[in-house]
Amino acid sequence: MKLKVLLLSASVAFFAVTGSVSAGNTTSPQSAVVISTKSTYAPGSAEAQSVLQWVKQRSPEYAPVLEGVTVEVVKKTSSAPKSSGALARAAAPPPPVPLPSSANPGDEFTITTTDRYGNSETWGYTWVGGGNGGGAWVIVEYHYKNVNYENQDTPETLGG
């Protein structure tokens, strides 16, 4: 059975971060390129189930509770530009499924699930590298949002 995957968007964002240079410092400023990719997977798809399993394995205390959800994965990676002062535009592949078990220090994943009512859960992970190439995905945020449709138009419930 072929499962339908909705790839709503894939984006490449470049952002240059310049380090400060003090007077008399002859070194060139430090730069980094941040590449952000986003994929959205249909409820029940193999990809959505794989991502949810990845979350359960790494954060059992924050295991997904919503069912029948659309899964959005955003991955951000940083690297030094290939040539001094130049930012090259490159097509970035969508986040891999299954999600990787390792990464570069500072890489990030944000996973958001949304059910048909608008309820959502969000997990944020950062790769924290250890010595000798070791490291782990560390959960840095978790949010659960329950939408109350009975009072959705009152000012008190707008935006959460």
Short mmCIF file of C-alpha atoms in Angstrom, two decimals:
data_model
loop_
_atom_site.label_atom_id
_atom_site.label_comp_id
_atom_site.label_asym_id
_atom_site.label_seq_id
_atom_site.Cartn_x
_atom_site.Cartn_y
_atom_site.Cartn_z
CA MET A 1 0.00 0.00 0.00
CA LYS A 2 1.41 3.31 -1.01
CA LEU A 3 1.10 5.91 1.72
CA LYS A 4 0.54 9.48 0.72
CA VAL A 5 3.00 11.97 2.09
CA LEU A 6 2.17 15.64 1.97
CA LEU A 7 5.25 17.68 1.47
CA LEU A 8 3.80 21.10 2.15
CA SER A 9 7.00 22.98 1.94
CA ALA A 10 10.71 22.71 1.87
CA SER A 11 12.61 25.86 2.43
CA VAL A 12 16.18 26.88 2.52
CA ALA A 13 17.03 29.83 4.68
CA PHE A 14 20.40 31.37 4.90
CA PHE A 15 21.42 33.54 7.77
CA ALA A 16 24.85 35.00 8.30
CA VAL A 17 26.01 35.54 11.82
CA THR A 18 29.01 37.79 12.14
CA GLY A 19 31.24 37.71 15.20
CA SER A 20 32.49 40.90 16.76
CA VAL A 21 35.91 42.21 15.86
CA SER A 22 37.69 44.33 18.43
CA ALA A 23 39.99 47.18 17.53
CA GLY A 24 43.41 45.88 16.62
CA ASN A 25 42.16 42.35 15.94
CA THR A 26 43.49 41.18 12.58
CA THR A 27 41.41 38.03 12.30
CA SER A 28 38.43 37.95 9.98
CA PRO A 29 34.87 37.83 11.41
CA GLN A 30 33.32 34.39 11.96
CA SER A 31 30.30 33.47 9.85
CA ALA A 32 27.84 30.62 9.77
CA VAL A 33 25.17 29.48 7.36
CA VAL A 34 21.93 28.15 8.86
CA ILE A 35 19.93 25.85 6.61
CA SER A 36 16.33 25.19 7.60
CA THR A 37 14.17 22.49 6.00
CA LYS A 38 10.54 21.65 6.72
CA SER A 39 8.40 18.65 5.80
CA THR A 40 4.82 17.80 6.69
CA TYR A 41 3.55 14.22 6.78
CA ALA A 42 -0.06 13.04 6.56
CA PRO A 43 -1.78 11.40 9.54
CA GLY A 44 -1.07 7.66 9.63
CA SER A 45 1.70 7.77 7.01
CA ALA A 46 4.81 5.66 7.53
CA GLU A 47 6.87 8.84 7.85
CA ALA A 48 4.56 10.32 10.51
CA GLN A 49 4.66 7.08 12.50
CA SER A 50 8.47 6.96 12.22
CA VAL A 51 8.82 10.52 13.57
CA LEU A 52 6.42 9.81 16.46
CA GLN A 53 8.39 6.67 17.34
CA TRP A 54 11.61 8.73 17.30
CA VAL A 55 10.05 11.13 19.85
CA LYS A 56 8.83 8.25 22.06
CA GLN A 57 12.31 6.71 22.12
CA ARG A 58 14.12 9.92 23.01
CA SER A 59 11.55 11.49 25.33
CA PRO A 60 9.37 8.81 26.94
CA GLU A 61 8.31 11.29 29.63
CA TYR A 62 6.88 13.52 26.86
CA ALA A 63 5.51 10.80 24.57
CA PRO A 64 2.91 11.97 22.03
CA VAL A 65 -0.65 11.93 23.36
CA LEU A 66 -2.63 13.20 20.37
CA GLU A 67 -3.89 10.70 17.78
CA GLY A 68 -4.55 11.03 14.04
CA VAL A 69 -2.10 13.88 13.73
CA THR A 70 -0.35 15.69 10.92
CA VAL A 71 3.38 15.76 11.68
CA GLU A 72 5.61 18.71 10.77
CA VAL A 73 9.39 18.40 11.08
CA VAL A 74 11.75 21.38 10.87
CA LYS A 75 15.49 20.76 10.90
CA LYS A 76 18.09 23.51 11.29
CA THR A 77 21.77 22.92 10.65
CA SER A 78 24.67 25.34 10.85
CA SER A 79 27.94 25.30 8.99
CA ALA A 80 30.71 27.62 7.90
CA PRO A 81 30.34 29.10 4.41
CA LYS A 82 32.37 27.36 1.71
CA SER A 83 34.15 30.54 0.61
CA SER A 84 35.10 33.62 2.56
CA GLY A 85 32.23 36.08 2.71
CA ALA A 86 30.08 34.25 0.16
CA LEU A 87 26.83 32.45 0.78
CA ALA A 88 26.05 29.79 -1.78
CA ARG A 89 22.41 28.88 -2.37
CA ALA A 90 21.88 25.15 -2.26
CA ALA A 91 18.83 22.96 -2.35
CA ALA A 92 18.51 21.30 1.03
CA PRO A 93 16.85 17.91 1.22
CA PRO A 94 13.89 17.54 3.56
CA PRO A 95 14.53 16.17 7.05
CA PRO A 96 15.32 12.46 6.80
CA VAL A 97 12.86 9.82 7.94
CA PRO A 98 13.60 8.10 10.16
CA LEU A 99 15.17 11.02 11.97
CA PRO A 100 18.91 10.68 12.54
CA SER A 101 20.48 9.25 15.66
CA SER A 102 23.42 11.69 15.44
CA ALA A 103 24.20 15.16 14.12
CA ASN A 104 26.58 18.11 14.39
CA PRO A 105 26.75 20.15 17.61
CA GLY A 106 24.01 22.78 17.59
CA ASP A 107 21.77 21.09 15.00
CA GLU A 108 18.08 21.37 15.91
CA PHE A 109 14.81 19.56 15.24
CA THR A 110 11.35 20.92 15.98
CA ILE A 111 8.51 18.44 15.67
CA THR A 112 4.91 19.64 15.78
CA THR A 113 1.83 17.44 15.65
CA THR A 114 -1.65 18.82 15.04
CA ASP A 115 -4.93 16.94 15.17
CA ARG A 116 -8.09 17.73 13.18
CA TYR A 117 -9.39 19.98 15.97
CA GLY A 118 -6.29 22.16 16.09
CA ASN A 119 -4.83 20.69 19.29
CA SER A 120 -1.06 20.47 19.04
CA GLU A 121 2.13 19.21 20.63
CA THR A 122 5.62 20.53 19.93
CA TRP A 123 9.01 19.07 20.84
CA GLY A 124 12.31 20.87 20.36
CA TYR A 125 15.62 18.97 20.30
CA THR A 126 19.23 20.16 20.05
CA TRP A 127 22.24 17.96 19.35
CA VAL A 128 24.73 18.35 22.16
CA GLY A 129 28.07 16.94 21.09
CA GLY A 130 30.42 15.28 23.48
CA GLY A 131 34.12 14.62 23.13
CA ASN A 132 35.41 12.14 20.54
CA GLY A 133 32.38 12.51 18.27
CA GLY A 134 29.85 11.45 20.92
CA GLY A 135 26.70 13.31 21.81
CA ALA A 136 22.94 13.07 22.03
CA TRP A 137 19.66 14.70 21.06
CA VAL A 138 18.52 16.68 24.11
CA ILE A 139 14.93 17.82 24.49
CA VAL A 140 14.95 21.58 25.10
CA GLU A 141 11.23 22.32 24.85
CA TYR A 142 7.81 20.69 24.94
CA HIS A 143 4.42 22.37 24.48
CA TYR A 144 0.88 21.03 24.49
CA LYS A 145 -1.96 23.24 23.26
CA ASN A 146 -5.60 22.27 23.71
CA VAL A 147 -8.04 24.29 21.64
CA ASN A 148 -11.44 24.95 23.19
CA TYR A 149 -13.82 25.32 20.23
CA GLU A 150 -16.80 26.28 22.39
CA ASN A 151 -15.19 29.64 23.22
CA GLN A 152 -12.93 30.12 20.23
CA ASP A 153 -14.25 33.59 19.36
CA THR A 154 -13.88 35.17 22.81
CA PRO A 155 -10.87 37.48 23.20
CA GLU A 156 -9.56 35.45 26.18
CA THR A 157 -8.91 32.37 24.04
CA LEU A 158 -7.52 33.97 20.87
CA GLY A 159 -4.06 32.60 20.21
CA GLY A 160 -4.16 30.16 23.07
#
